[in-house]
XYZ file of N, CA and C in Angstrom:
477
model
N 19.077 42.194 -12.974
C 17.835 41.920 -12.275
C 17.007 40.920 -13.073
N 16.473 39.958 -12.393
C 15.689 38.919 -13.036
C 14.245 39.387 -13.177
N 13.650 39.098 -14.323
C 12.240 39.443 -14.520
C 11.445 38.172 -14.741
N 10.211 38.220 -14.350
C 9.305 37.094 -14.559
C 8.179 37.590 -15.435
N 7.962 36.913 -16.538
C 6.862 37.309 -17.411
C 5.665 36.420 -17.120
N 4.502 36.970 -17.371
C 3.287 36.186 -17.173
C 2.671 35.895 -18.523
N 2.137 34.711 -18.664
C 1.462 34.324 -19.905
C 0.011 34.777 -19.810
N -0.503 35.373 -20.859
C -1.886 35.861 -20.856
C -2.894 34.764 -21.135
N -2.487 33.745 -21.853
C -3.415 32.668 -22.183
C -3.274 31.543 -21.177
N -4.367 30.863 -20.917
C -4.307 29.669 -20.072
C -3.463 28.639 -20.803
N -2.495 28.039 -20.107
C -1.554 27.137 -20.761
C -2.228 25.896 -21.325
N -3.300 25.442 -20.693
C -4.003 24.278 -21.210
C -5.264 24.085 -20.395
N -6.169 23.287 -20.913
C -7.402 23.031 -20.172
C -7.227 21.843 -19.229
N -6.060 21.227 -19.238
C -5.751 20.096 -18.363
C -5.717 20.580 -16.911
N -6.308 19.820 -15.985
C -6.243 20.213 -14.579
C -4.803 20.203 -14.076
N -4.539 20.968 -13.040
C -3.199 21.044 -12.477
C -2.768 19.690 -11.920
N -1.479 19.365 -12.073
C -0.917 18.138 -11.504
C -0.711 18.285 -10.002
N -0.360 19.489 -9.588
C -0.101 19.783 -8.179
C -0.736 21.126 -7.850
N -1.373 21.213 -6.686
C -1.949 22.475 -6.209
C -1.322 22.763 -4.849
N -0.803 23.968 -4.688
C -0.172 24.391 -3.442
C -0.963 25.571 -2.893
N -1.341 25.471 -1.620
C -2.088 26.552 -0.968
C -1.368 26.973 0.302
N -1.271 28.276 0.494
C -0.659 28.815 1.694
C -1.245 30.169 2.003
N -0.799 30.748 3.103
C -1.242 32.101 3.410
C -0.012 32.988 3.543
N -0.232 34.283 3.603
C 0.874 35.233 3.628
C 1.521 35.364 5.010
N 0.963 34.721 6.026
C 1.479 34.856 7.392
C 2.634 33.907 7.713
N 2.758 32.815 6.962
C 3.777 31.821 7.289
C 4.221 31.071 6.041
N 5.280 30.282 6.192
C 5.786 29.488 5.073
C 5.042 28.175 4.878
N 4.414 27.637 5.895
C 3.765 26.335 5.817
C 2.746 26.308 4.676
N 2.864 25.293 3.829
C 2.014 25.151 2.641
C 1.325 23.793 2.659
N 0.114 23.757 2.136
C -0.624 22.504 1.951
C -0.537 22.156 0.476
N -0.198 20.908 0.180
C 0.042 20.482 -1.192
C -0.889 19.315 -1.527
N -1.537 19.407 -2.685
C -2.365 18.313 -3.194
C -1.793 17.843 -4.518
N -1.636 16.538 -4.626
C -1.206 15.925 -5.877
C -2.119 14.724 -6.083
N -3.178 14.936 -6.844
C -4.188 13.882 -7.000
C -4.806 13.591 -5.649
N -4.787 12.326 -5.237
C -5.373 11.940 -3.953
C -4.388 12.091 -2.792
N -3.171 12.529 -3.073
C -2.132 12.638 -2.055
C -2.078 14.047 -1.475
N -1.892 14.123 -0.160
C -1.803 15.407 0.537
C -0.465 15.483 1.262
N 0.262 16.547 1.001
C 1.582 16.766 1.575
C 1.630 18.153 2.202
N 2.697 18.431 2.890
C 2.931 19.762 3.429
C 4.365 20.162 3.099
N 4.612 21.438 3.058
C 5.959 21.962 2.856
C 6.146 23.138 3.806
N 7.370 23.342 4.241
C 7.690 24.426 5.169
C 9.157 24.789 4.981
N 9.611 25.737 5.734
C 11.019 26.118 5.769
C 11.556 25.816 7.165
N 12.856 25.625 7.284
C 13.442 25.415 8.609
C 13.260 26.659 9.492
N 13.344 26.463 10.794
C 13.218 27.568 11.749
C 14.236 28.668 11.441
N 15.459 28.273 11.070
C 16.522 29.241 10.775
C 16.162 30.188 9.630
N 15.221 29.778 8.778
C 14.806 30.620 7.652
C 13.423 31.221 7.853
N 12.894 31.146 9.079
C 11.605 31.760 9.381
C 10.413 30.829 9.337
N 10.625 29.557 9.084
C 9.541 28.585 9.068
C 9.377 27.917 10.422
N 8.566 26.871 10.451
C 8.378 26.116 11.695
C 8.949 24.699 11.582
N 9.538 24.363 10.444
C 10.136 23.054 10.191
C 9.124 21.929 10.392
N 7.869 22.214 10.005
C 6.791 21.225 10.158
C 6.762 20.217 9.013
N 7.565 20.439 7.984
C 7.559 19.574 6.804
C 8.827 19.855 6.002
N 9.131 18.996 5.023
C 10.286 19.274 4.165
C 10.124 20.602 3.432
N 11.252 21.192 3.078
C 11.242 22.441 2.327
C 11.308 22.203 0.830
N 11.235 23.266 0.049
C 11.230 23.144 -1.412
C 12.432 22.382 -1.982
N 13.631 22.659 -1.485
C 14.799 21.952 -2.025
C 14.791 20.484 -1.630
N 14.239 20.158 -0.454
C 14.126 18.749 -0.075
C 13.168 18.020 -1.010
N 12.104 18.691 -1.421
C 11.186 18.065 -2.382
C 11.841 17.913 -3.752
N 12.660 18.869 -4.139
C 13.394 18.748 -5.400
C 14.334 17.543 -5.342
N 15.070 17.422 -4.243
C 15.960 16.270 -4.075
C 15.172 14.968 -4.012
N 14.021 15.005 -3.348
C 13.162 13.821 -3.266
C 12.740 13.365 -4.657
N 12.307 14.299 -5.495
C 11.882 13.954 -6.857
C 13.016 13.289 -7.625
N 14.211 13.852 -7.531
C 15.349 13.287 -8.250
C 15.744 11.930 -7.674
N 15.779 11.808 -6.362
C 16.166 10.549 -5.740
C 15.187 9.429 -6.013
N 13.896 9.721 -5.900
C 12.860 8.715 -6.154
C 12.905 8.268 -7.614
N 13.018 9.216 -8.524
C 13.055 8.882 -9.948
C 14.283 8.034 -10.276
N 15.424 8.403 -9.707
C 16.656 7.649 -9.940
C 16.496 6.205 -9.468
N 16.002 6.039 -8.246
C 15.825 4.698 -7.685
C 14.820 3.887 -8.498
N 13.698 4.504 -8.856
C 12.681 3.791 -9.636
C 13.202 3.382 -11.007
N 13.965 4.262 -11.648
C 14.492 3.972 -12.977
C 15.485 2.816 -12.924
N 16.373 2.833 -11.941
C 17.333 1.741 -11.784
C 16.604 0.427 -11.498
N 15.639 0.472 -10.592
C 14.889 -0.736 -10.247
C 14.133 -1.307 -11.424
N 13.477 -0.455 -12.198
C 12.737 -0.903 -13.375
C 13.668 -1.581 -14.376
N 14.808 -0.947 -14.636
C 15.763 -1.519 -15.590
C 16.260 -2.877 -15.105
N 16.611 -2.955 -13.821
C 17.114 -4.216 -13.268
C 16.055 -5.318 -13.350
N 14.789 -4.974 -13.090
C 13.712 -5.978 -13.199
C 13.552 -6.448 -14.639
N 13.547 -5.501 -15.577
C 13.379 -5.868 -16.987
C 14.509 -6.754 -17.487
N 15.721 -6.480 -17.010
C 16.898 -7.250 -17.448
C 17.181 -8.436 -16.518
N 16.301 -8.632 -15.548
C 16.414 -9.730 -14.578
C 17.784 -9.764 -13.905
N 18.220 -8.593 -13.458
C 19.485 -8.482 -12.734
C 19.231 -8.772 -11.252
N 20.199 -9.318 -10.551
C 20.012 -9.674 -9.137
C 20.165 -8.486 -8.183
N 19.535 -7.387 -8.506
C 19.567 -6.196 -7.654
C 18.585 -6.390 -6.508
N 19.029 -6.120 -5.288
C 18.160 -6.282 -4.125
C 17.653 -4.948 -3.589
N 18.556 -4.013 -3.342
C 18.169 -2.726 -2.758
C 18.909 -1.581 -3.419
N 18.265 -0.425 -3.407
C 18.823 0.799 -3.967
C 18.716 1.869 -2.885
N 19.808 2.537 -2.589
C 19.782 3.673 -1.673
C 20.368 4.865 -2.414
N 19.597 5.940 -2.490
C 20.050 7.157 -3.154
C 20.113 8.251 -2.090
N 21.286 8.832 -1.905
C 21.492 9.915 -0.941
C 21.828 11.179 -1.724
N 21.157 12.291 -1.382
C 21.332 13.520 -2.145
C 21.637 14.703 -1.228
N 22.456 15.629 -1.746
C 22.779 16.864 -1.050
C 22.709 18.018 -2.043
N 22.170 19.142 -1.598
C 22.094 20.346 -2.424
C 23.022 21.395 -1.838
N 23.746 22.084 -2.702
C 24.590 23.191 -2.254
C 24.688 24.225 -3.373
N 25.285 25.341 -3.033
C 25.562 26.385 -4.022
C 27.077 26.518 -4.104
N 27.594 26.608 -5.334
C 29.041 26.723 -5.530
C 29.336 27.877 -6.480
N 30.571 28.352 -6.441
C 31.010 29.360 -7.403
C 31.196 28.680 -8.761
N 30.652 29.284 -9.801
C 30.726 28.702 -11.147
C 32.171 28.450 -11.568
N 33.077 29.330 -11.174
C 34.482 29.166 -11.565
C 35.104 27.898 -10.988
N 34.474 27.325 -9.938
C 34.980 26.104 -9.317
C 34.444 24.833 -9.978
N 33.651 24.985 -11.032
C 33.052 23.832 -11.711
C 33.667 23.714 -13.103
N 34.645 22.833 -13.236
C 35.341 22.669 -14.518
C 34.422 22.210 -15.637
N 33.467 21.311 -15.334
C 32.615 20.744 -16.383
C 31.385 21.593 -16.707
N 31.202 22.717 -15.993
C 30.015 23.550 -16.207
C 30.247 24.588 -17.298
N 29.182 24.870 -18.062
C 29.261 25.886 -19.108
C 29.321 27.281 -18.510
N 28.525 27.539 -17.458
C 28.503 28.835 -16.800
C 29.794 29.016 -16.025
N 30.439 30.158 -16.166
C 31.722 30.393 -15.507
C 31.700 31.579 -14.551
N 30.547 32.254 -14.407
C 30.447 33.398 -13.500
C 29.271 33.205 -12.563
N 29.390 33.782 -11.368
C 28.288 33.730 -10.412
C 28.244 32.418 -9.652
N 27.048 32.088 -9.179
C 26.855 30.883 -8.372
C 26.006 29.869 -9.134
N 26.230 28.599 -8.830
C 25.473 27.500 -9.425
C 24.892 26.636 -8.318
N 23.820 25.948 -8.642
C 23.287 24.922 -7.749
C 24.034 23.632 -8.053
N 24.387 22.905 -7.013
C 25.017 21.599 -7.204
C 24.211 20.571 -6.424
N 23.955 19.439 -7.069
C 23.319 18.314 -6.402
C 24.290 17.145 -6.466
N 24.705 16.680 -5.292
C 25.535 15.485 -5.203
C 24.601 14.316 -4.950
N 24.743 13.281 -5.743
C 23.855 12.126 -5.706
C 24.720 10.873 -5.551
N 24.570 10.180 -4.438
C 25.301 8.935 -4.197
C 24.317 7.776 -4.311
N 24.700 6.760 -5.056
C 23.837 5.596 -5.263
C 24.537 4.359 -4.713
N 23.841 3.644 -3.837
C 24.353 2.369 -3.316
C 23.430 1.263 -3.818
N 24.026 0.292 -4.473
C 23.287 -0.849 -5.010
C 23.742 -2.107 -4.281
N 22.788 -2.904 -3.813
C 23.149 -4.168 -3.177
C 22.524 -5.319 -3.948
N 23.193 -6.448 -3.902
C 22.764 -7.634 -4.620
C 23.977 -8.272 -5.270
N 23.799 -9.451 -5.803
C 24.894 -10.203 -6.433
C 25.114 -9.721 -7.862
N 25.472 -8.453 -8.001
C 25.676 -7.845 -9.319
C 27.115 -8.042 -9.778
N 27.292 -8.265 -11.068
C 28.640 -8.265 -11.630
C 29.096 -6.810 -11.730
N 30.375 -6.600 -11.933
C 30.901 -5.240 -12.096
C 30.245 -4.559 -13.294
N 30.014 -5.323 -14.349
C 29.380 -4.794 -15.556
C 27.925 -4.370 -15.283
N 27.182 -5.210 -14.558
C 25.793 -4.867 -14.213
C 25.752 -3.633 -13.327
N 26.651 -3.554 -12.363
C 26.707 -2.400 -11.465
C 26.972 -1.125 -12.265
N 27.931 -1.186 -13.154
C 28.277 -0.040 -13.997
C 27.095 0.381 -14.875
N 26.420 -0.582 -15.452
C 25.254 -0.306 -16.297
C 24.151 0.378 -15.492
N 23.869 -0.140 -14.305
C 22.805 0.441 -13.474
C 23.157 1.858 -13.026
N 24.421 2.120 -12.753
C 24.830 3.482 -12.386
C 24.590 4.440 -13.562
N 24.886 3.998 -14.763
C 24.655 4.829 -15.951
C 23.158 5.041 -16.180
N 22.356 4.015 -15.927
C 20.898 4.109 -16.081
C 20.345 5.150 -15.104
N 20.923 5.224 -13.912
C 20.462 6.193 -12.910
C 20.515 7.627 -13.393
N 21.489 7.944 -14.212
C 21.627 9.308 -14.741
C 20.641 9.598 -15.865
N 19.870 8.593 -16.262
C 18.928 8.769 -17.367
C 17.474 8.844 -16.898
N 17.255 8.958 -15.596
C 15.865 9.026 -15.135
C 15.229 10.317 -15.680
N 13.919 10.318 -15.911
C 13.258 11.482 -16.502
C 13.435 12.784 -15.718
N 13.457 12.727 -14.396
C 13.640 13.962 -13.619
C 15.065 14.479 -13.790
N 16.037 13.596 -13.787
C 17.430 13.997 -14.021
C 17.556 14.693 -15.377
N 16.963 14.080 -16.395
C 17.019 14.677 -17.734
C 16.302 16.023 -17.775
N 15.175 16.142 -17.077
C 14.452 17.419 -17.051
C 15.288 18.509 -16.380
N 15.930 18.168 -15.264
C 16.730 19.160 -14.551
C 17.962 19.590 -15.336
N 18.485 18.718 -16.184
C 19.663 19.041 -16.987
C 19.302 19.750 -18.294
N 18.011 19.783 -18.631
C 17.594 20.387 -19.901
C 17.099 21.823 -19.674
N 16.824 22.490 -20.762
C 16.211 23.820 -20.665
C 14.770 23.646 -20.195
N 14.371 24.468 -19.239
C 13.024 24.388 -18.683
C 12.319 25.712 -18.927
N 11.148 25.644 -19.508
C 10.336 26.835 -19.780
C 9.232 26.897 -18.725
N 9.389 27.786 -17.752
C 8.386 27.941 -16.688
C 7.550 29.170 -17.015
N 6.253 28.960 -17.186
C 5.351 30.057 -17.548
C 4.476 30.394 -16.351
N 4.521 31.634 -15.939
C 3.744 32.121 -14.806
C 2.438 32.706 -15.325
N 1.305 32.099 -14.939
C -0.005 32.527 -15.400
C -0.774 33.150 -14.256
N -1.620 34.119 -14.531
C -2.468 34.753 -13.534
C -3.660 33.840 -13.261
N -3.669 33.189 -12.089
C -4.732 32.253 -11.730
C -6.089 32.900 -11.613
N -6.131 34.198 -11.363
C -7.411 34.896 -11.235
C -8.154 34.934 -12.561
N -7.423 34.896 -13.664
C -8.066 34.936 -14.990
C -8.127 33.559 -15.627
N -7.657 32.538 -14.924
C -7.605 31.189 -15.506
C -8.998 30.643 -15.822
N -9.975 30.977 -15.024
C -11.305 30.442 -15.255
C -12.142 31.242 -16.222
N -11.648 32.400 -16.678
C -12.474 33.234 -17.569
C -12.274 32.916 -19.008
C-alpha cells in the first residue's frame, strides 16, 4: 500500500507556479499559471465531461513542448537549417518484465513513446545531433530523475 506523507513546514515563501481549483462534484479543474488560464478534465469514459485535456495529456504536452523548444533553441544557436519540429507522444502502461532496459522488473510501468520529425536541409549528422539534444530537454531529464513530491496542508500554509 502506498502512503503519502505531508510536510509540516511550508516548503518556501515563493508563490505557487501553478494553482489548480476544482470541486468535489466533478473532474473539471480550473488552472492558473501566471497570467495563463487553462482547464483540465477527464474523458467521458472515466467520469469526466471531456471539456479539456486530462492530466496525462498535460504531462505529454510538457514533455513534447520542452523537447521541441530544446531542439529549436539548439538548432538556432548552431545555425542549423531546421525548419519545423513535430513531436508526437503516446502514454501507456506496460508490464515491467517486458521492458529490457528498465531497472524495475515487477509490476507495471508508465511508458511514453516520443516520435520526433525534423524538416529542413539537415545533414545526417545534424539530424542525429538534434535527436540526441531532444532527449536532454529539462522536462525529459526531470521525468527520468528521482522526484521528491512533498504534500503540504494548504490550510496551514498561511499561518
